[in-house]
Amino acid sequence: MEVKTGYLFAKPYWTTAIDLNINDLKEECYEFRSKNKGIIKSNRGKNSYHSPDINNLDKKSTIRLLMLKILTCATAIHKNSRKGTLEITNAWININNKGGFNLPHTHAGAVYSGVYYIKIPIDKINAGNFCFYREFSETHLSSEACMGNFKDGYNQLPSDCSTTQIVPQEKMLIIFPSWVTHGVEANQTNEDRISISFNIRIQN
Ligand SMILES: [Fe+2]
């Protein structure tokens, strides 16, 4: 008897690299932090800076150039299957040092969200992975307590796992549907991890 395996409801996410002057981006992020007090959203840890929304960017700023490139990339993704013009709703800077992390969350009201990595500690493995989470009702699928232990030597498939983790790289852009639950593990190093996050919606 042949038994076929089907998979339900795959969730997309997209990654690419955007090559910009990282030193300029870094300087602009630190300058913004020096002028703008941080806020608390999903970020936790005393060494976690989440900026207020970045507005009124200097036309010559590298962050503005980054925003344009992100919008171009998201538009290309969107136009593969949908009509409508996209716009970036808001964006903010994240600077996390030791212990800084982001709780699992979603971005209500947006269509696409994402993050661009500007600086990653040399010790990448302990810099804090970006994590996508299954819905809580699905987690029993990956629970050995519920489902039984995995066989020795079995290579786990994405469908066996409760999270999908991405080790961030400098210049990496990650875009995902805003309703997908995601978070960031704690930075366990003594170096800053710097990124810019954003939301995108359909223009009215
Ligand atoms: Fe987020």
XYZ file of N, CA, C and O and ligand atoms in Angstrom:
817
model
N 0.838 -1.178 0.000
C 0.000 0.000 0.000
C 0.892 1.253 0.000
O 1.767 1.383 0.844
N 0.639 2.138 -0.959
C 1.441 3.374 -0.999
C 0.706 4.469 -0.225
O -0.482 4.708 -0.464
N 1.386 5.080 0.700
C 0.787 6.171 1.482
C 1.519 7.465 1.151
O 2.743 7.528 1.224
N 0.771 8.466 0.740
C 1.387 9.742 0.393
C 1.240 10.728 1.544
O 0.202 10.764 2.200
N 2.276 11.529 1.764
C 2.223 12.565 2.801
C 1.872 13.899 2.153
O 2.471 14.272 1.141
N 0.895 14.582 2.702
C 0.574 15.944 2.260
C 0.896 16.908 3.383
O 0.960 16.512 4.550
N 1.122 18.171 3.037
C 1.414 19.177 4.066
C 0.386 20.287 4.002
O 0.010 20.749 2.913
N -0.055 20.724 5.170
C -1.117 21.718 5.257
C -0.566 23.121 5.453
O 0.334 23.326 6.271
N -1.090 24.082 4.732
C -0.933 25.488 5.067
C 0.513 25.945 5.293
O 0.866 26.421 6.373
N 1.356 25.783 4.306
C 2.728 26.288 4.448
C 2.694 27.812 4.588
O 1.911 28.489 3.932
N 3.542 28.363 5.470
C 3.615 29.811 5.668
C 4.865 30.333 4.979
O 5.949 29.822 5.232
N 4.740 31.348 4.155
C 5.933 31.835 3.463
C 6.715 32.841 4.298
O 6.167 33.521 5.167
N 8.012 32.892 4.056
C 8.825 34.042 4.468
C 9.909 34.173 3.418
O 10.145 33.252 2.624
N 10.537 35.335 3.371
C 11.484 35.611 2.296
C 12.753 36.214 2.883
O 12.693 37.005 3.839
N 13.892 35.845 2.326
C 15.157 36.449 2.760
C 15.950 36.888 1.536
O 15.842 36.292 0.458
N 16.725 37.920 1.719
C 17.649 38.361 0.686
C 18.750 39.175 1.379
O 18.720 39.356 2.594
N 19.715 39.633 0.594
C 20.757 40.514 1.129
C 20.624 41.872 0.457
O 20.354 41.940 -0.742
N 20.772 42.932 1.230
C 20.799 44.289 0.666
C 22.153 44.885 1.017
O 22.505 45.019 2.194
N 22.899 45.202 -0.039
C 24.274 45.656 0.158
C 24.328 47.179 0.252
O 24.219 47.872 -0.751
N 24.423 47.675 1.488
C 24.551 49.117 1.716
C 25.743 49.360 2.624
O 26.318 48.405 3.163
N 26.097 50.633 2.795
C 27.234 50.960 3.666
C 26.840 50.737 5.137
O 26.112 51.538 5.736
N 27.318 49.628 5.679
C 26.936 49.222 7.028
C 27.435 50.218 8.079
O 26.753 50.499 9.068
N 28.611 50.779 7.868
C 29.142 51.743 8.846
C 28.263 52.987 8.917
O 27.999 53.506 10.001
N 27.792 53.450 7.763
C 26.887 54.610 7.754
C 25.586 54.286 8.480
O 25.077 55.077 9.276
N 25.046 53.102 8.197
C 23.796 52.697 8.852
C 23.973 52.625 10.372
O 23.133 53.089 11.137
N 25.097 52.044 10.769
C 25.394 51.902 12.198
C 25.459 53.282 12.866
O 24.828 53.519 13.900
N 26.195 54.178 12.250
C 26.334 55.532 12.809
C 24.982 56.228 12.913
O 24.679 56.883 13.910
N 24.163 56.073 11.880
C 22.844 56.721 11.894
C 21.967 56.139 13.008
O 21.198 56.859 13.640
N 22.095 54.834 13.251
C 21.312 54.199 14.333
C 21.754 54.727 15.693
O 20.921 55.062 16.543
N 23.076 54.800 15.909
C 23.559 55.297 17.200
C 23.204 56.774 17.391
O 22.875 57.209 18.494
N 23.249 57.531 16.299
C 22.903 58.951 16.402
C 21.422 59.100 16.769
O 21.053 59.909 17.623
N 20.582 58.265 16.139
C 19.142 58.325 16.441
C 18.911 57.982 17.914
O 18.125 58.641 18.598
N 19.615 56.970 18.406
C 19.449 56.572 19.813
C 19.862 57.702 20.755
O 19.236 57.911 21.798
N 20.935 58.426 20.374
C 21.415 59.498 21.252
C 20.393 60.630 21.369
O 20.427 61.397 22.325
N 19.477 60.703 20.419
C 18.502 61.816 20.419
C 17.084 61.375 20.782
O 16.204 62.216 20.921
N 16.860 60.060 20.855
C 15.486 59.563 21.057
C 15.456 58.467 22.123
O 16.095 57.424 21.949
N 14.688 58.709 23.165
C 14.557 57.732 24.248
C 13.870 56.463 23.713
O 12.960 56.552 22.876
N 14.294 55.329 24.222
C 13.704 54.067 23.780
C 12.311 53.859 24.345
O 11.901 54.520 25.314
N 11.565 52.944 23.724
C 10.228 52.592 24.206
C 10.180 51.080 24.441
O 11.059 50.345 23.984
N 9.147 50.638 25.161
C 8.979 49.197 25.407
C 7.836 48.679 24.544
O 6.711 49.174 24.626
N 8.145 47.700 23.720
C 7.125 47.013 22.917
C 7.274 45.520 23.239
O 6.989 45.121 24.344
N 7.803 44.733 22.278
C 8.066 43.317 22.574
C 9.451 43.135 23.179
O 9.805 42.048 23.623
N 10.260 44.186 23.202
C 11.659 44.088 23.673
C 11.734 43.993 25.193
O 10.939 44.620 25.897
N 12.659 43.200 25.656
C 12.875 43.034 27.093
C 14.385 42.983 27.364
O 15.183 42.709 26.477
N 14.752 43.214 28.631
C 16.162 43.201 29.021
C 16.677 44.622 29.151
O 16.306 45.493 28.362
N 17.538 44.847 30.168
C 17.962 46.232 30.409
C 18.869 46.767 29.310
O 19.013 47.965 29.165
N 19.444 45.898 28.518
C 20.304 46.348 27.420
C 19.579 46.291 26.078
O 20.158 45.980 25.049
N 18.275 46.565 26.121
C 17.482 46.488 24.893
C 16.936 47.866 24.539
O 16.187 48.451 25.316
N 17.317 48.369 23.387
C 16.796 49.662 22.912
C 15.870 49.433 21.725
O 16.256 48.828 20.719
N 14.626 49.897 21.844
C 13.636 49.875 20.757
C 13.289 51.335 20.530
O 12.724 51.983 21.408
N 13.633 51.861 19.387
C 13.415 53.291 19.162
C 11.940 53.582 18.915
O 11.181 52.680 18.544
N 11.539 54.831 19.102
C 10.232 55.216 18.552
C 10.299 55.147 17.027
O 11.396 54.943 16.470
N 9.165 55.303 16.359
C 9.182 55.228 14.900
C 10.147 56.246 14.301
O 10.257 57.371 14.787
N 10.833 55.823 13.245
C 11.774 56.702 12.551
C 10.958 57.530 11.554
O 10.372 56.978 10.633
N 10.923 58.815 11.777
C 10.179 59.686 10.861
C 11.103 60.754 10.305
O 12.191 60.973 10.827
N 10.637 61.412 9.273
C 11.359 62.571 8.710
C 12.836 62.272 8.468
O 13.712 63.023 8.923
N 13.093 61.203 7.769
C 14.491 60.850 7.510
C 15.128 61.832 6.549
O 14.494 62.281 5.579
N 16.374 62.177 6.831
C 17.150 63.023 5.923
C 17.194 62.334 4.550
O 17.409 61.122 4.464
N 16.961 63.114 3.499
C 16.927 62.522 2.151
C 18.239 61.851 1.777
O 18.274 60.958 0.928
N 19.322 62.289 2.422
C 20.626 61.697 2.087
C 20.975 60.531 3.014
O 22.055 59.946 2.886
N 20.117 60.224 3.952
C 20.487 59.196 4.933
C 20.492 57.801 4.290
O 19.724 57.516 3.356
N 21.363 56.964 4.814
C 21.441 55.590 4.298
C 20.226 54.795 4.759
O 19.784 53.871 4.072
N 19.670 55.144 5.911
C 18.462 54.441 6.375
C 17.313 54.684 5.381
O 16.540 53.780 5.072
N 17.235 55.904 4.851
C 16.176 56.190 3.867
C 16.375 55.332 2.602
O 15.421 54.789 2.046
N 17.619 55.218 2.190
C 17.924 54.385 1.030
C 17.535 52.927 1.302
O 16.983 52.231 0.445
N 17.827 52.481 2.521
C 17.449 51.118 2.921
C 15.936 50.935 2.818
O 15.457 49.915 2.299
N 15.181 51.922 3.298
C 13.711 51.825 3.257
C 13.217 51.681 1.814
O 12.305 50.910 1.531
N 13.831 52.430 0.906
C 13.432 52.344 -0.506
C 13.706 50.957 -1.068
O 12.897 50.373 -1.795
N 14.860 50.396 -0.710
C 15.218 49.059 -1.206
C 14.307 47.989 -0.607
O 13.930 47.027 -1.286
N 13.956 48.160 0.665
C 13.036 47.207 1.302
C 11.676 47.248 0.606
O 11.077 46.211 0.310
N 11.199 48.449 0.313
C 9.902 48.586 -0.342
C 9.928 47.963 -1.741
O 8.977 47.295 -2.156
N 11.035 48.140 -2.443
C 11.174 47.534 -3.780
C 11.106 46.015 -3.674
O 10.441 45.335 -4.468
N 11.793 45.465 -2.688
C 11.821 44.010 -2.502
C 10.434 43.485 -2.140
O 9.951 42.505 -2.725
N 9.775 44.149 -1.183
C 8.444 43.702 -0.750
C 7.445 43.804 -1.908
O 6.586 42.932 -2.076
N 7.581 44.845 -2.706
C 6.676 45.027 -3.846
C 6.846 43.876 -4.846
O 5.861 43.344 -5.373
N 8.084 43.472 -5.074
C 8.339 42.352 -5.997
C 7.695 41.074 -5.456
O 7.082 40.302 -6.222
N 7.807 40.847 -4.163
C 7.191 39.660 -3.542
C 5.674 39.723 -3.707
O 5.031 38.765 -4.131
N 5.115 40.887 -3.385
C 3.658 41.055 -3.402
C 3.093 40.860 -4.802
O 2.054 40.216 -4.982
N 3.787 41.416 -5.783
C 3.257 41.404 -7.155
C 3.309 40.020 -7.804
O 2.739 39.801 -8.864
N 3.980 39.090 -7.168
C 3.939 37.709 -7.667
C 2.531 37.148 -7.657
O 2.189 36.278 -8.460
N 1.712 37.615 -6.703
C 0.386 37.006 -6.577
C -0.742 38.004 -6.383
O -1.914 37.627 -6.494
N -0.421 39.263 -6.117
C -1.490 40.194 -5.724
C -1.378 41.525 -6.445
O -0.304 41.920 -6.883
N -2.529 42.233 -6.464
C -2.533 43.608 -6.942
C -2.390 44.541 -5.744
O -2.504 44.118 -4.601
N -2.229 45.815 -6.019
C -2.167 46.801 -4.931
C -0.767 47.348 -4.763
O 0.222 46.665 -5.049
N -0.709 48.582 -4.296
C 0.580 49.255 -4.088
C 0.920 49.251 -2.607
O 0.070 49.535 -1.762
N 2.155 48.921 -2.316
C 2.577 48.846 -0.917
C 3.188 50.161 -0.446
O 3.735 50.927 -1.235
N 3.122 50.370 0.868
C 3.846 51.487 1.484
C 4.359 51.038 2.846
O 3.755 50.182 3.493
N 5.488 51.611 3.248
C 6.006 51.309 4.587
C 5.230 52.155 5.589
O 5.145 53.376 5.456
N 4.601 51.475 6.544
C 3.794 52.174 7.539
C 4.682 52.836 8.587
O 4.500 53.984 8.940
N 5.602 52.068 9.112
C 6.512 52.588 10.141
C 7.744 51.693 10.225
O 7.747 50.564 9.716
N 8.776 52.243 10.854
C 10.039 51.500 11.016
C 10.697 51.972 12.296
O 10.444 53.096 12.756
N 11.518 51.113 12.882
C 12.165 51.467 14.144
C 13.493 50.722 14.264
O 13.734 49.717 13.588
N 14.348 51.260 15.135
C 15.701 50.706 15.315
C 15.720 49.834 16.573
O 15.146 50.205 17.604
N 16.389 48.685 16.475
C 16.603 47.809 17.640
C 18.103 47.719 17.903
O 18.857 47.364 16.991
N 18.511 48.047 19.118
C 19.911 47.838 19.515
C 19.883 47.014 20.798
O 19.378 47.481 21.827
N 20.364 45.793 20.709
C 20.342 44.884 21.856
C 21.749 44.454 22.226
O 22.504 44.007 21.357
N 22.058 44.590 23.498
C 23.309 44.027 24.003
C 22.947 42.883 24.937
O 21.798 42.409 24.911
N 23.869 42.454 25.765
C 23.689 41.222 26.553
C 22.325 41.174 27.261
O 21.992 42.085 28.007
N 21.585 40.115 27.013
C 20.298 39.905 27.680
C 19.111 40.490 26.933
O 17.968 40.204 27.274
N 19.357 41.309 25.931
C 18.255 41.926 25.192
C 17.580 40.922 24.261
O 18.248 40.218 23.521
N 16.244 40.859 24.306
C 15.512 39.930 23.450
C 14.122 40.471 23.148
O 13.720 41.502 23.703
N 13.385 39.785 22.284
C 12.001 40.171 21.961
C 11.076 38.999 22.209
O 11.293 37.898 21.690
N 10.023 39.244 22.983
C 9.017 38.210 23.244
C 8.283 37.837 21.952
O 8.211 38.652 21.027
N 7.707 36.613 21.893
C 6.893 36.264 20.723
C 5.733 37.244 20.564
O 5.082 37.601 21.547
N 5.504 37.692 19.326
C 4.447 38.672 19.070
C 4.073 38.655 17.588
O 4.759 38.025 16.780
N 3.010 39.372 17.245
C 2.650 39.605 15.845
C 2.527 41.122 15.658
O 2.567 41.871 16.625
N 2.382 41.557 14.407
C 2.250 42.990 14.127
C 0.850 43.241 13.569
O 0.637 43.127 12.354
N -0.081 43.536 14.458
C -1.473 43.745 14.038
C -1.584 44.941 13.098
O -0.915 45.952 13.291
N -2.413 44.804 12.083
C -2.714 45.939 11.209
C -1.818 46.054 9.992
O -2.140 46.789 9.070
N -0.709 45.336 9.971
C 0.180 45.398 8.802
C -0.069 44.178 7.914
O -0.787 43.247 8.292
N 0.541 44.186 6.748
C 0.427 43.062 5.812
C 1.733 42.267 5.805
O 1.750 41.053 5.998
N 2.821 42.988 5.575
C 4.155 42.389 5.662
C 4.936 43.117 6.757
O 4.768 44.324 6.954
N 5.781 42.364 7.437
C 6.713 42.963 8.395
C 8.077 42.361 8.122
O 8.198 41.394 7.357
N 9.093 42.914 8.753
C 10.419 42.353 8.519
C 11.488 43.043 9.311
O 11.227 43.953 10.116
N 12.692 42.574 9.073
C 13.849 43.105 9.794
C 15.071 43.056 8.878
O 15.217 42.129 8.066
N 15.916 44.079 9.021
C 17.183 44.123 8.283
C 18.302 44.208 9.322
O 18.270 45.064 10.214
N 19.294 43.331 9.169
C 20.375 43.270 10.158
C 21.573 44.124 9.742
O 22.142 43.929 8.673
N 21.935 45.027 10.626
C 23.034 45.962 10.362
C 24.322 45.514 11.045
O 25.398 45.597 10.473
N 24.200 45.059 12.271
C 25.399 44.583 12.984
C 25.072 43.329 13.793
O 24.102 43.304 14.546
N 25.906 42.317 13.616
C 25.755 41.053 14.344
C 27.054 40.819 15.122
O 28.151 40.960 14.563
N 26.969 40.468 16.414
C 28.188 40.140 17.161
C 28.992 39.039 16.462
O 28.413 38.176 15.783
N 30.298 39.075 16.640
C 31.169 38.079 15.992
C 30.730 36.657 16.370
O 30.713 35.763 15.527
N 30.342 36.484 17.625
C 29.871 35.177 18.098
C 28.402 34.998 17.670
O 27.481 35.082 18.482
N 28.208 34.742 16.373
C 26.861 34.732 15.779
C 25.889 33.774 16.465
O 24.705 34.047 16.609
N 26.427 32.616 16.841
C 25.567 31.570 17.404
C 24.907 32.049 18.699
O 23.799 31.637 19.032
N 25.606 32.931 19.428
C 25.049 33.431 20.692
C 24.507 34.855 20.583
O 24.233 35.509 21.584
N 24.367 35.327 19.341
C 23.893 36.700 19.131
C 22.375 36.800 19.261
O 21.837 37.894 19.399
N 21.684 35.650 19.216
C 20.224 35.647 19.311
C 19.587 35.377 17.969
O 19.582 36.245 17.097
N 19.048 34.176 17.819
C 18.390 33.821 16.552
C 17.045 34.523 16.412
O 16.372 34.811 17.403
N 16.666 34.723 15.155
C 15.306 35.180 14.855
C 14.438 33.930 14.798
O 14.813 32.951 14.145
N 13.290 33.936 15.466
C 12.464 32.723 15.556
C 11.044 32.960 15.054
O 10.411 33.952 15.430
N 10.564 32.044 14.228
C 9.143 31.978 13.896
C 8.540 30.869 14.750
O 9.148 29.801 14.901
N 7.324 31.110 15.262
C 6.676 30.120 16.130
C 5.403 29.589 15.472
O 4.676 30.345 14.828
N 5.145 28.313 15.701
C 3.841 27.759 15.335
C 2.781 28.364 16.238
O 3.079 28.864 17.315
N 1.520 28.267 15.794
C 0.428 28.650 16.681
C 0.448 27.696 17.881
O 0.855 26.543 17.759
N -0.006 28.194 19.030
C 0.096 27.382 20.244
C -0.684 26.071 20.118
O -0.295 25.050 20.675
N -1.781 26.086 19.362
C -2.584 24.869 19.220
C -1.861 23.792 18.405
O -2.269 22.643 18.397
N -0.805 24.170 17.704
C -0.088 23.208 16.862
C 1.124 22.599 17.562
O 1.742 21.689 17.017
N 1.474 23.117 18.726
C 2.770 22.739 19.279
C 2.832 21.278 19.709
O 3.918 20.721 19.821
N 1.674 20.639 19.924
C 1.728 19.223 20.321
C 2.333 18.365 19.214
O 2.848 17.291 19.463
N 2.260 18.868 17.956
C 2.825 18.103 16.843
C 4.334 17.881 17.000
O 4.893 16.937 16.468
N 4.974 18.814 17.702
C 6.421 18.697 17.839
C 6.816 18.211 19.231
O 7.995 18.104 19.544
N 5.817 17.911 20.061
C 6.106 17.523 21.438
C 6.397 16.033 21.532
O 5.556 15.197 21.178
N 7.580 15.705 22.022
C 7.902 14.286 22.208
C 7.019 13.678 23.294
O 6.705 12.491 23.249
N 6.585 14.508 24.243
C 5.723 14.003 25.315
C 4.392 13.520 24.735
O 3.840 12.503 25.164
N 3.859 14.258 23.742
C 2.569 13.881 23.134
C 2.731 12.823 22.053
O 1.917 11.915 21.928
N 3.777 12.990 21.248
C 3.872 12.218 19.999
C 4.828 11.024 20.091
O 4.892 10.210 19.176
N 5.593 10.949 21.164
C 6.612 9.902 21.259
C 7.962 10.448 20.820
O 8.017 11.409 20.043
N 9.010 9.853 21.315
C 10.351 10.330 20.974
C 10.654 10.077 19.504
O 10.167 9.105 18.909
N 11.484 10.948 18.924
C 11.927 10.726 17.551
C 12.844 9.514 17.505
O 13.605 9.247 18.453
N 12.768 8.778 16.406
C 13.643 7.609 16.240
C 15.094 8.044 16.134
O 15.372 9.153 15.632
N 16.009 7.205 16.570
C 17.436 7.513 16.439
C 17.783 7.698 14.969
O 17.368 6.900 14.121
N 18.517 8.742 14.653
C 18.971 8.964 13.285
C 17.935 9.624 12.389
O 18.210 9.898 11.216
N 16.727 9.877 12.891
C 15.692 10.510 12.068
C 16.013 11.992 11.878
O 16.315 12.693 12.851
N 15.991 12.450 10.636
C 16.227 13.867 10.356
C 14.912 14.618 10.423
O 14.039 14.400 9.580
N 14.791 15.493 11.394
C 13.520 16.194 11.579
C 13.221 17.132 10.402
O 14.113 17.819 9.905
N 11.958 17.119 9.997
C 11.478 18.011 8.936
C 10.956 19.301 9.577
O 10.630 19.301 10.776
N 10.816 20.375 8.796
C 10.232 21.593 9.362
C 8.889 21.329 10.031
O 8.558 21.952 11.045
N 8.113 20.384 9.476
C 6.789 20.106 10.051
C 6.875 19.404 11.403
O 5.874 19.300 12.114
N 8.054 18.917 11.775
C 8.238 18.278 13.088
C 8.596 19.296 14.166
O 8.675 18.937 15.347
N 8.895 20.524 13.777
C 9.489 21.496 14.708
C 8.473 22.555 15.144
O 7.584 22.920 14.375
N 8.632 23.041 16.359
C 7.715 24.078 16.850
C 8.187 25.472 16.485
O 7.431 26.435 16.572
N 9.459 25.601 16.109
C 9.971 26.906 15.686
C 10.816 26.731 14.424
O 11.359 25.657 14.170
N 10.906 27.797 13.651
C 11.890 27.888 12.575
C 12.841 29.001 12.981
O 12.399 30.122 13.257
N 14.121 28.678 13.047
C 15.076 29.673 13.534
C 16.014 30.102 12.420
O 16.458 29.279 11.618
N 16.317 31.386 12.408
C 17.255 31.933 11.430
C 18.417 32.557 12.185
O 18.208 33.380 13.084
N 19.624 32.129 11.838
C 20.821 32.771 12.409
C 21.048 34.044 11.606
O 21.301 33.988 10.403
N 20.906 35.211 12.236
C 21.011 36.446 11.447
C 22.419 36.704 10.911
O 23.412 36.313 11.520
N 22.447 37.324 9.758
C 23.706 37.721 9.110
C 23.633 39.221 8.836
O 22.552 39.727 8.536
N 24.772 39.884 8.856
C 24.773 41.289 8.483
C 24.321 41.434 7.034
O 24.685 40.619 6.180
N 23.524 42.459 6.762
C 22.956 42.775 5.442
C 21.811 41.852 5.052
O 21.366 41.867 3.914
N 21.362 41.004 5.977
C 20.251 40.097 5.669
C 18.913 40.791 5.901
O 18.719 41.454 6.920
N 18.018 40.645 4.931
C 16.643 41.136 5.064
C 15.714 39.939 5.189
O 15.810 38.997 4.402
N 14.852 39.970 6.190
C 13.820 38.939 6.351
C 12.465 39.633 6.246
O 12.236 40.634 6.936
N 11.598 39.127 5.391
C 10.225 39.647 5.278
C 9.270 38.488 5.532
O 9.544 37.355 5.109
N 8.166 38.763 6.228
C 7.203 37.700 6.544
C 5.804 38.307 6.688
O 5.672 39.530 6.894
N 4.770 37.465 6.591
C 3.419 37.986 6.828
C 3.305 38.474 8.271
O 3.746 37.785 9.200
N 2.673 39.633 8.456
C 2.681 40.278 9.781
C 1.977 39.469 10.862
O 2.208 39.671 12.053
N 1.099 38.538 10.428
C 0.333 37.759 11.411
C 1.110 36.551 11.940
O 0.628 35.841 12.826
N 2.294 36.275 11.402
C 3.075 35.124 11.883
C 3.765 35.495 13.202
O 4.437 36.525 13.299
N 3.579 34.641 14.204
C 4.199 34.898 15.500
C 5.712 34.747 15.400
O 6.203 33.766 14.841
N 6.432 35.730 15.917
C 7.894 35.713 15.832
C 8.493 36.377 17.062
O 7.799 37.073 17.817
N 9.772 36.180 17.261
C 10.482 36.788 18.384
C 11.977 36.664 18.139
O 12.407 36.116 17.110
N 12.752 37.191 19.063
C 14.215 37.137 18.936
C 14.801 36.641 20.245
O 14.431 37.130 21.321
N 15.700 35.681 20.144
C 16.362 35.155 21.342
C 17.295 36.211 21.938
O 17.716 37.140 21.241
N 17.665 36.001 23.189
C 18.548 36.962 23.871
C 19.938 36.986 23.243
O 20.484 35.945 22.866
N 20.459 38.186 23.126
C 21.871 38.349 22.781
C 22.679 37.918 24.015
O 22.487 38.458 25.104
N 23.537 36.941 23.841
C 24.323 36.463 24.993
C 25.768 36.958 24.945
O 26.619 36.470 25.684
N 26.045 37.892 24.056
C 27.409 38.414 23.922
C 27.491 39.816 24.530
O 26.481 40.379 24.957
N 28.674 40.370 24.530
C 28.849 41.743 25.036
C 28.951 42.751 23.891
O 29.440 43.853 24.079
N 28.496 42.345 22.713
C 28.522 43.238 21.547
C 27.096 43.596 21.146
O 26.188 42.767 21.290
N 26.915 44.778 20.577
C 25.577 45.176 20.131
C 25.115 44.364 18.920
O 25.907 44.066 18.029
N 23.831 44.041 18.923
C 23.155 43.517 17.719
C 22.225 44.643 17.262
O 21.391 45.116 18.051
N 22.411 45.108 16.025
C 21.630 46.263 15.539
C 20.791 45.849 14.334
O 21.303 45.233 13.394
N 19.526 46.201 14.381
C 18.646 45.910 13.244
C 17.606 47.011 13.106
O 17.404 47.800 14.027
N 16.977 47.040 11.934
C 15.849 47.940 11.711
C 14.650 47.091 11.322
O 14.743 46.241 10.432
N 13.536 47.300 12.022
C 12.309 46.548 11.735
C 11.287 47.476 11.093
O 11.378 48.701 11.238
N 10.305 46.885 10.439
C 9.350 47.721 9.696
C 8.035 46.980 9.484
O 7.967 45.754 9.575
N 7.005 47.773 9.214
C 5.697 47.249 8.796
C 5.340 47.825 7.435
O 5.684 48.987 7.145
N 4.630 47.026 6.666
C 4.221 47.450 5.327
C 2.724 47.148 5.178
O 2.240 46.135 5.674
N 2.010 48.053 4.517
C 0.586 47.808 4.267
C 0.251 48.151 2.819
O 1.082 48.693 2.097
N -0.987 47.846 2.445
C -1.465 48.208 1.111
C -1.931 49.658 1.157
O -2.683 50.027 2.064
N -1.512 50.448 0.184
C -1.944 51.845 0.118
C -3.439 51.913 -0.161
O -3.944 51.138 -0.971
N -4.123 52.834 0.483
C -5.569 53.014 0.223
C -5.792 53.745 -1.103
O -5.004 54.554 -1.496
Fe 8.250 41.949 15.409
